Every structure is written in C-alpha cells, then in structure tokens.
mmCIF file of C-alpha atoms in Angstrom:
data_model
loop_
_atom_site.group_PDB
_atom_site.id
_atom_site.type_symbol
_atom_site.label_atom_id
_atom_site.label_comp_id
_atom_site.label_asym_id
_atom_site.label_seq_id
_atom_site.Cartn_x
_atom_site.Cartn_y
_atom_site.Cartn_z
ATOM 1 C CA MET A 733 -11.771 61.488 18.613
ATOM 2 C CA ALA A 734 -9.766 58.961 20.608
ATOM 3 C CA VAL A 735 -12.623 58.631 23.071
ATOM 4 C CA VAL A 736 -15.054 57.907 20.221
ATOM 5 C CA GLN A 737 -12.737 55.242 18.819
ATOM 6 C CA PHE A 738 -12.380 53.673 22.263
ATOM 7 C CA ILE A 739 -16.139 53.550 22.773
ATOM 8 C CA PHE A 740 -16.594 52.121 19.272
ATOM 9 C CA SER A 741 -14.037 49.392 20.044
ATOM 10 C CA LEU A 742 -15.844 48.455 23.244
ATOM 11 C CA LEU A 743 -19.137 48.236 21.394
ATOM 12 C CA LEU A 744 -17.542 46.083 18.678
ATOM 13 C CA ILE A 745 -16.030 43.713 21.230
ATOM 14 C CA SER A 746 -19.336 43.463 23.031
ATOM 15 C CA LEU A 747 -21.136 42.690 19.776
ATOM 16 C CA ILE A 748 -18.627 39.987 18.788
ATOM 17 C CA THR A 749 -18.895 38.422 22.231
ATOM 18 C CA GLN A 750 -22.651 38.245 21.955
ATOM 19 C CA ILE A 751 -22.710 36.648 18.516
ATOM 20 C CA ALA A 752 -19.700 34.362 18.986
ATOM 21 C CA PRO A 753 -20.585 30.677 19.280
ATOM 22 C CA SER A 754 -20.655 29.121 22.712
ATOM 23 C CA THR A 755 -17.670 27.035 23.807
ATOM 24 C CA SER A 756 -19.881 24.567 25.669
ATOM 25 C CA GLU A 757 -19.358 21.896 22.967
ATOM 26 C CA THR A 758 -15.603 22.172 23.318
ATOM 27 C CA GLU A 759 -15.856 21.904 27.064
ATOM 28 C CA ALA A 760 -18.184 18.938 26.705
ATOM 29 C CA ALA A 761 -15.707 17.283 24.350
ATOM 30 C CA LYS A 762 -12.907 17.828 26.840
ATOM 31 C CA GLN A 763 -14.963 16.288 29.614
ATOM 32 C CA SER A 764 -15.831 13.303 27.434
ATOM 33 C CA LEU A 765 -12.167 12.747 26.597
ATOM 34 C CA VAL A 766 -11.232 12.986 30.255
ATOM 35 C CA ASN A 767 -13.901 10.389 31.081
ATOM 36 C CA PHE A 768 -12.537 8.181 28.303
ATOM 37 C CA MET A 769 -9.057 8.348 29.834
ATOM 38 C CA THR A 770 -10.397 7.688 33.332
ATOM 39 C CA ASN A 771 -12.084 4.488 32.158
ATOM 40 C CA LEU A 772 -9.099 3.462 30.054
ATOM 41 C CA SER A 773 -6.509 3.920 32.784
ATOM 42 C CA GLY A 774 -8.637 2.822 35.693
ATOM 43 C CA GLY A 775 -8.147 6.276 37.187
ATOM 44 C CA ASN A 776 -4.378 5.799 37.529
ATOM 45 C CA PHE A 777 -3.114 8.282 34.969
ATOM 46 C CA PRO A 778 -1.149 11.373 36.083
ATOM 47 C CA THR A 779 -3.259 13.963 34.290
ATOM 48 C CA HIS A 780 -1.358 16.797 35.940
ATOM 49 C CA LYS A 781 1.742 15.644 34.068
ATOM 50 C CA TYR A 782 0.393 14.615 30.665
ATOM 51 C CA GLY A 783 -2.697 16.779 30.254
ATOM 52 C CA TRP A 784 -6.029 15.012 29.802
ATOM 53 C CA ASN A 785 -7.843 17.524 32.004
ATOM 54 C CA THR A 786 -10.514 20.097 31.337
ATOM 55 C CA THR A 787 -8.226 23.061 31.985
ATOM 56 C CA SER A 788 -5.801 22.455 29.105
ATOM 57 C CA ASP A 789 -5.849 22.209 25.327
ATOM 58 C CA PRO A 790 -6.479 18.597 24.119
ATOM 59 C CA CYS A 791 -4.116 19.189 21.195
ATOM 60 C CA ARG A 792 -1.292 19.401 23.736
ATOM 61 C CA TRP A 793 -2.178 16.227 25.587
ATOM 62 C CA LEU A 794 0.081 13.197 25.468
ATOM 63 C CA GLY A 795 -0.845 10.892 22.604
ATOM 64 C CA VAL A 796 -3.276 13.329 20.970
ATOM 65 C CA HIS A 797 -2.772 14.808 17.510
ATOM 66 C CA CYS A 798 -5.004 17.440 15.944
ATOM 67 C CA ASP A 799 -5.664 18.540 12.387
ATOM 68 C CA GLY A 800 -5.343 22.038 11.000
ATOM 69 C CA SER A 801 -8.650 23.077 12.474
ATOM 70 C CA GLN A 802 -7.523 22.004 15.953
ATOM 71 C CA SER A 803 -9.895 19.052 16.022
ATOM 72 C CA VAL A 804 -8.700 15.800 17.579
ATOM 73 C CA MET A 805 -7.728 13.514 14.723
ATOM 74 C CA SER A 806 -5.617 10.806 16.381
ATOM 75 C CA ILE A 807 -5.271 9.171 19.798
ATOM 76 C CA SER A 808 -2.219 6.941 20.174
ATOM 77 C CA LEU A 809 -1.580 5.515 23.639
ATOM 78 C CA SER A 810 0.556 2.397 23.356
ATOM 79 C CA GLY A 811 2.566 0.759 26.109
ATOM 80 C CA PHE A 812 1.137 2.595 29.117
ATOM 81 C CA ARG A 813 -0.098 -0.573 30.857
ATOM 82 C CA PHE A 814 -3.616 0.828 31.062
ATOM 83 C CA ALA A 815 -5.741 -1.731 32.890
ATOM 84 C CA GLY A 816 -9.187 -0.236 32.503
ATOM 85 C CA THR A 817 -11.873 -0.633 29.837
ATOM 86 C CA LEU A 818 -12.558 0.942 26.462
ATOM 87 C CA ASP A 819 -15.553 3.209 26.841
ATOM 88 C CA ALA A 820 -16.756 4.626 23.552
ATOM 89 C CA ALA A 821 -20.477 4.765 24.310
ATOM 90 C CA GLY A 822 -21.100 8.135 25.899
ATOM 91 C CA THR A 823 -17.642 9.597 25.503
ATOM 92 C CA LEU A 824 -15.245 9.084 22.653
ATOM 93 C CA CYS A 825 -17.350 8.699 19.515
ATOM 94 C CA SER A 826 -20.023 11.181 20.479
ATOM 95 C CA ALA A 827 -17.539 13.886 21.432
ATOM 96 C CA VAL A 828 -14.796 13.531 18.825
ATOM 97 C CA GLU A 829 -16.423 13.210 15.420
ATOM 98 C CA SER A 830 -13.119 13.955 13.660
ATOM 99 C CA LEU A 831 -11.310 10.957 15.173
ATOM 100 C CA ALA A 832 -9.582 8.938 12.432
ATOM 101 C CA VAL A 833 -6.918 6.971 14.328
ATOM 102 C CA LEU A 834 -7.240 5.059 17.595
ATOM 103 C CA ILE A 835 -4.164 3.094 18.687
ATOM 104 C CA LEU A 836 -4.212 1.431 22.117
ATOM 105 C CA ARG A 837 -1.868 -1.512 21.590
ATOM 106 C CA ASN A 838 0.367 -3.085 24.219
ATOM 107 C CA ASN A 839 -1.674 -2.323 27.327
ATOM 108 C CA THR A 840 -3.762 -4.555 29.612
ATOM 109 C CA ILE A 841 -7.185 -3.185 28.695
ATOM 110 C CA SER A 842 -9.936 -5.722 29.424
ATOM 111 C CA GLY A 843 -13.625 -6.174 28.696
ATOM 112 C CA GLU A 844 -15.342 -6.357 25.336
ATOM 113 C CA ILE A 845 -14.754 -4.184 22.306
ATOM 114 C CA PRO A 846 -17.799 -1.908 22.560
ATOM 115 C CA GLU A 847 -20.488 -1.878 19.897
ATOM 116 C CA SER A 848 -20.441 1.903 20.122
ATOM 117 C CA LEU A 849 -17.120 1.991 18.275
ATOM 118 C CA GLY A 850 -19.254 1.691 15.169
ATOM 119 C CA ASN A 851 -20.319 5.282 15.826
ATOM 120 C CA CYS A 852 -16.739 6.461 15.187
ATOM 121 C CA THR A 853 -17.504 6.427 11.484
ATOM 122 C CA GLY A 854 -14.399 8.426 10.566
ATOM 123 C CA LEU A 855 -11.991 5.790 11.860
ATOM 124 C CA THR A 856 -9.389 4.591 9.389
ATOM 125 C CA ILE A 857 -7.021 2.846 11.827
ATOM 126 C CA LEU A 858 -8.118 0.807 14.852
ATOM 127 C CA ALA A 859 -5.281 -0.973 16.680
ATOM 128 C CA LEU A 860 -6.229 -2.829 19.868
ATOM 129 C CA ASP A 861 -3.607 -5.590 19.752
ATOM 130 C CA ASP A 862 -1.717 -6.927 22.776
ATOM 131 C CA ASN A 863 -4.404 -6.362 25.394
ATOM 132 C CA ARG A 864 -6.917 -8.540 27.248
ATOM 133 C CA PHE A 865 -10.065 -7.919 25.247
ATOM 134 C CA THR A 866 -12.706 -10.638 25.405
ATOM 135 C CA GLY A 867 -16.037 -11.204 23.684
ATOM 136 C CA SER A 868 -16.506 -11.098 19.921
ATOM 137 C CA ILE A 869 -15.757 -8.694 17.109
ATOM 138 C CA PRO A 870 -18.735 -6.321 17.250
ATOM 139 C CA GLY A 871 -20.935 -6.224 14.196
ATOM 140 C CA SER A 872 -20.926 -2.442 14.343
ATOM 141 C CA ILE A 873 -17.357 -2.529 13.012
ATOM 142 C CA LEU A 874 -18.936 -3.057 9.603
ATOM 143 C CA ARG A 875 -20.177 0.540 9.700
ATOM 144 C CA LEU A 876 -16.582 1.796 9.547
ATOM 145 C CA ARG A 877 -16.471 1.983 5.759
ATOM 146 C CA ASP A 878 -13.232 4.002 5.694
ATOM 147 C CA LEU A 879 -11.343 1.511 7.859
ATOM 148 C CA THR A 880 -7.994 0.495 6.371
ATOM 149 C CA THR A 881 -6.409 -1.204 9.394
ATOM 150 C CA LEU A 882 -7.917 -3.494 12.034
ATOM 151 C CA GLU A 883 -5.433 -5.009 14.478
ATOM 152 C CA ILE A 884 -6.844 -7.155 17.302
ATOM 153 C CA SER A 885 -4.112 -9.784 17.675
ATOM 154 C CA HIS A 886 -2.903 -11.159 21.005
ATOM 155 C CA ASN A 887 -6.176 -10.853 22.913
ATOM 156 C CA GLU A 888 -8.840 -13.330 24.046
ATOM 157 C CA ILE A 889 -11.439 -12.493 21.421
ATOM 158 C CA SER A 890 -13.800 -15.320 20.488
ATOM 159 C CA GLY A 891 -16.688 -15.909 18.103
ATOM 160 C CA GLU A 892 -16.720 -15.746 14.327
ATOM 161 C CA ILE A 893 -15.115 -13.207 12.036
ATOM 162 C CA PRO A 894 -18.054 -11.185 10.650
ATOM 163 C CA GLU A 895 -18.649 -12.116 7.017
ATOM 164 C CA GLY A 896 -19.131 -8.472 6.114
ATOM 165 C CA LEU A 897 -15.627 -7.592 7.260
ATOM 166 C CA ALA A 898 -14.359 -8.835 3.905
ATOM 167 C CA GLY A 899 -16.623 -6.267 2.251
ATOM 168 C CA ILE A 900 -15.090 -3.163 3.843
ATOM 169 C CA PRO A 901 -13.722 -1.584 0.660
ATOM 170 C CA ARG A 902 -10.509 -0.031 1.993
ATOM 171 C CA LEU A 903 -9.435 -2.681 4.494
ATOM 172 C CA VAL A 904 -5.858 -3.749 3.679
ATOM 173 C CA PHE A 905 -4.531 -4.729 7.122
ATOM 174 C CA PHE A 906 -6.291 -7.403 9.191
ATOM 175 C CA LEU A 907 -4.239 -8.906 12.013
ATOM 176 C CA ALA A 908 -6.108 -11.209 14.396
ATOM 177 C CA GLU A 909 -3.613 -13.904 15.350
ATOM 178 C CA ASN A 910 -3.443 -15.436 18.825
ATOM 179 C CA ASN A 911 -7.078 -15.186 19.829
ATOM 180 C CA ARG A 912 -9.941 -17.687 20.116
ATOM 181 C CA LEU A 913 -11.749 -16.914 16.897
ATOM 182 C CA SER A 914 -13.883 -19.724 15.493
ATOM 183 C CA GLY A 915 -15.892 -20.523 12.377
ATOM 184 C CA ALA A 916 -14.818 -20.041 8.774
ATOM 185 C CA ILE A 917 -12.592 -17.407 7.180
ATOM 186 C CA PRO A 918 -14.632 -14.931 5.110
ATOM 187 C CA ARG A 919 -13.738 -14.531 1.431
ATOM 188 C CA PHE A 920 -11.358 -11.592 1.643
ATOM 189 C CA ASP A 921 -9.853 -10.155 -1.513
ATOM 190 C CA PHE A 922 -6.340 -11.283 -0.620
ATOM 191 C CA ARG A 923 -4.929 -9.566 -3.710
ATOM 192 C CA ALA A 924 -5.793 -6.208 -2.167
ATOM 193 C CA MET A 925 -4.535 -7.061 1.328
ATOM 194 C CA ALA A 926 -1.136 -5.763 2.448
ATOM 195 C CA ARG A 927 -1.033 -7.828 5.659
ATOM 196 C CA PHE A 928 -3.267 -10.658 6.827
ATOM 197 C CA ASN A 929 -2.857 -13.037 9.767
ATOM 198 C CA VAL A 930 -5.390 -15.249 11.558
ATOM 199 C CA SER A 931 -2.955 -17.853 12.884
ATOM 200 C CA ASN A 932 -3.331 -19.543 16.260
ATOM 201 C CA ASN A 933 -7.088 -19.412 16.619
ATOM 202 C CA GLU A 934 -9.860 -22.019 16.441
ATOM 203 C CA LEU A 935 -10.915 -21.442 12.840
ATOM 204 C CA VAL A 936 -12.259 -24.331 10.774
ATOM 205 C CA GLY A 937 -13.017 -25.270 7.186
ATOM 206 C CA PRO A 938 -11.291 -24.635 3.864
ATOM 207 C CA ILE A 939 -9.124 -21.564 3.409
ATOM 208 C CA PRO A 940 -10.618 -19.354 0.675
ATOM 209 C CA GLU A 941 -8.829 -19.503 -2.661
ATOM 210 C CA GLY A 942 -6.459 -16.828 -3.853
ATOM 211 C CA THR A 943 -4.394 -16.337 -0.688
ATOM 212 C CA GLY A 944 -1.550 -15.189 -2.922
ATOM 213 C CA ARG A 945 1.573 -14.153 -1.062
ATOM 214 C CA PHE A 946 0.209 -15.118 2.351
ATOM 215 C CA GLY A 947 1.810 -18.383 3.405
ATOM 216 C CA ALA A 948 1.169 -20.967 6.082
ATOM 217 C CA GLU A 949 2.365 -18.590 8.788
ATOM 218 C CA SER A 950 -0.782 -16.517 8.242
ATOM 219 C CA PHE A 951 -3.118 -19.496 8.798
ATOM 220 C CA GLY A 952 -1.228 -22.040 10.936
ATOM 221 C CA GLY A 953 -2.191 -22.995 14.457
ATOM 222 C CA ASN A 954 -5.820 -23.618 13.490
ATOM 223 C CA PRO A 955 -6.234 -27.427 13.637
ATOM 224 C CA GLY A 956 -9.575 -27.237 11.860
ATOM 225 C CA LEU A 957 -8.341 -25.273 8.830
ATOM 226 C CA CYS A 958 -7.421 -27.040 5.622
ATOM 227 C CA GLY A 959 -6.331 -26.335 2.076
ATOM 228 C CA LYS A 960 -3.553 -24.249 0.570
ATOM 229 C CA PRO A 961 -1.230 -22.825 1.743
ATOM 230 C CA LEU A 962 -1.438 -25.438 4.545
ATOM 231 C CA GLU A 963 -0.236 -28.955 3.853
ATOM 232 C CA ASN A 964 -3.390 -30.753 4.948
ATOM 233 C CA SER A 965 -6.067 -31.061 2.280
ATOM 234 C CA CYS A 966 -9.782 -30.646 2.890
ATOM 235 C CA PRO A 967 -11.677 -33.972 3.050
ATOM 236 C CA GLY A 968 -14.709 -33.787 0.804
ATOM 237 C CA TRP A 969 -13.487 -30.624 -0.905
ATOM 238 C CA ALA A 970 -11.013 -32.178 -3.358
ATOM 239 C CA PRO A 971 -12.077 -32.566 -7.024
ATOM 240 C CA PRO A 972 -13.384 -36.048 -7.968
ATOM 241 C CA PRO A 973 -10.583 -38.487 -8.874
ATOM 242 C CA ALA A 974 -10.246 -39.530 -12.504
ATOM 243 C CA SER A 975 -11.245 -43.150 -11.677
ATOM 244 C CA GLU A 976 -14.850 -42.015 -11.149
ATOM 245 C CA VAL A 977 -15.252 -41.098 -14.834
ATOM 246 C CA PRO A 978 -16.806 -44.088 -16.739
ATOM 247 C CA SER A 979 -14.392 -45.876 -19.071
ATOM 248 C CA PRO A 980 -15.360 -46.524 -22.733
ATOM 249 C CA ALA A 981 -15.974 -50.211 -21.928
ATOM 250 C CA GLU A 982 -18.491 -49.199 -19.200
ATOM 251 C CA SER A 983 -20.209 -46.444 -21.180
ATOM 252 C CA PRO A 984 -23.751 -47.270 -22.259
ATOM 253 C CA GLU A 985 -23.056 -45.814 -25.702
ATOM 254 C CA GLN A 986 -20.263 -48.332 -26.266
ATOM 255 C CA LYS A 987 -22.088 -51.465 -25.106
ATOM 256 C CA GLY A 988 -22.730 -53.993 -27.858
ATOM 257 C CA THR A 989 -20.460 -52.303 -30.419
ATOM 258 C CA GLY A 990 -17.665 -54.829 -30.195
ATOM 259 C CA PHE A 991 -15.068 -52.346 -29.023
ATOM 260 C CA CYS A 992 -14.985 -53.858 -25.560
ATOM 261 C CA SER A 993 -12.811 -56.700 -26.918
ATOM 262 C CA GLY A 994 -9.174 -56.825 -27.908
ATOM 263 C CA ALA A 995 -10.145 -56.244 -31.515
ATOM 264 C CA GLY A 996 -11.343 -52.786 -30.649
ATOM 265 C CA GLU A 997 -7.960 -51.913 -29.263
ATOM 266 C CA GLY A 998 -6.363 -53.179 -32.503
ATOM 267 C CA TRP A 999 -8.547 -50.897 -34.631
ATOM 268 C CA VAL A 1000 -7.630 -47.912 -32.469
ATOM 269 C CA GLY A 1001 -3.951 -48.689 -32.828
ATOM 270 C CA LEU A 1002 -4.245 -49.077 -36.613
ATOM 271 C CA VAL A 1003 -6.057 -45.759 -37.030
ATOM 272 C CA SER A 1004 -3.494 -43.985 -34.863
ATOM 273 C CA ALA A 1005 -0.604 -45.454 -36.888
ATOM 274 C CA LEU A 1006 -2.141 -44.430 -40.209
ATOM 275 C CA GLY A 1007 -2.775 -40.898 -38.951
ATOM 276 C CA PHE A 1008 0.789 -40.536 -37.695
ATOM 277 C CA SER A 1009 2.188 -41.803 -41.043
ATOM 278 C CA PHE A 1010 0.076 -39.271 -42.917
ATOM 279 C CA LEU A 1011 1.460 -36.441 -40.736
ATOM 280 C CA LEU A 1012 5.029 -37.565 -41.415
ATOM 281 C CA ILE A 1013 4.422 -37.557 -45.187
ATOM 282 C CA ARG A 1014 2.930 -34.044 -45.087
ATOM 283 C CA PHE A 1015 5.766 -32.739 -42.858
ATOM 284 C CA PHE A 1016 8.616 -34.018 -45.081
#
C-alpha cells in the first residue's frame, strides 16, 4: 500500500510540474531589473551586497518593496550617488507592470527623462528631484492618469510645462523649482493641490488665478512672471481704469440736453436733497 501511495505521489508531482506555469517571465523580469540598476548606477553598485542579481528574490533587494502577491510595487533608491541614466525603455516598465512608486531623488543621474516612463501606467509617485536630468518633461507623462506626485525639482530640465499636466485628475504634488522651465504656467486646480512650487525657473506671463494658499515663494525667481501672489502686476492684463468710461457730459445721449452746464448739477443736487428729506420723514 505504501508503495502505491509513493508511486501515486510521484505521478502527482510529475503532473503538477508539467502543468505549472513557466518561470521564464520572472527570470526575464529579474534580468530587466538588473539591467535597470546597471544603467542607473553606471555599473558601480555592489550587487553581491544589496541583491539586484538574477540569483536572488527581488523582494529582498535593497530599496524594493513588494505587494502581497510578491510583485514589485515600489523602488526607492535615494542618496546613493548613482551617476548613470534612467533606462525605462526595454527594462523597467515592460518588466514590472505592478510598479506604483519610483523614487530616485538625491543622486547624480543624468540624461533626459525617458518617454518610455509613460508606459509605467500604474505609477502614482514619481520623484526624480535633486539629480542632473536635462531635456524637457516628456509628453508621455500625461498617460500616467493615476499619478499623485511628480517631483522634478533641482535638475536642469528645460522647455514648457505640458498643458495637459494640469488635467491629471489625481495630481496633488507638483514640485519643479530650480530648473530651466519656460513658457506659461498651466491652469492647475490649485484648490486641489497639496504642494506646488515652480520657483526659480524661466517661466513667463500671468500666474493663473486661484493660487489660494500658495504664496510668492512658490512662484518667485521667475523674472517674467507677473500677477498675484507676486508684487509685480501684469502690463496689459489689468482691468481698464475707471477714467476710460465716458462721463455724462461726454455721452452722446446727454449732448444737447442742457445738463452739461452748472444748472444740471443744481437740479441733481435738488432732487437728491428732496429724496433724502422724504426718507427722513418716513423713518421718523
């Protein structure tokens, strides 16, 4: 009987092995993550010490956090002085579909922010501040509809802020100070923003209305910006002064009626006095 049970167990194990899904995708994901780290660090990361190799579990790697299903959910690698580039084209986004958080602040990563980051459609937090990124904000960022936080401050990013960035429904943190951004500020819903800063750039034009609790410190350092909360007004954007409204003496409807003389003023004063007296009588 024991022999029969043993044979049955072997057959069952063999059957499970045959129908079990292949682990090639997992291995491919590992390799893609390793390639991502190689590009990010410039090949100067001690993988033998912190993981990031194909022989270990990614959920145990430094800076990696996984969800309940053991899928990589977050990569947070701040302050490691990585001096490579951010490669998301054939590695990160294609291999880790569950990635929601990517934090790479306070390194020396250079190059442009890749367009392929738009393929990481599950991203909610993207923090690339305090690096050496150049180029512009990629338009593919607008595909990240779940994005709540975009931090790109203290880089060398130029070009305009994409108009559609203000239309990302869940975006509540946008920090882009100390760059070389130009053009106008899109019409963000500042009431919904928790933090907003575009100071010390090359932005121009009027600041959109409704900045709310965001003061001059969020917009200063842009010589071409004007309007509240900054002190300098916008030439050509102020409402017309009251002196431009025609006076009764200049109005075509009043010409030739006799009210352009001093007598007209006397009639107005008399009517006003009579009306005021009538109100006093009614009141008392």
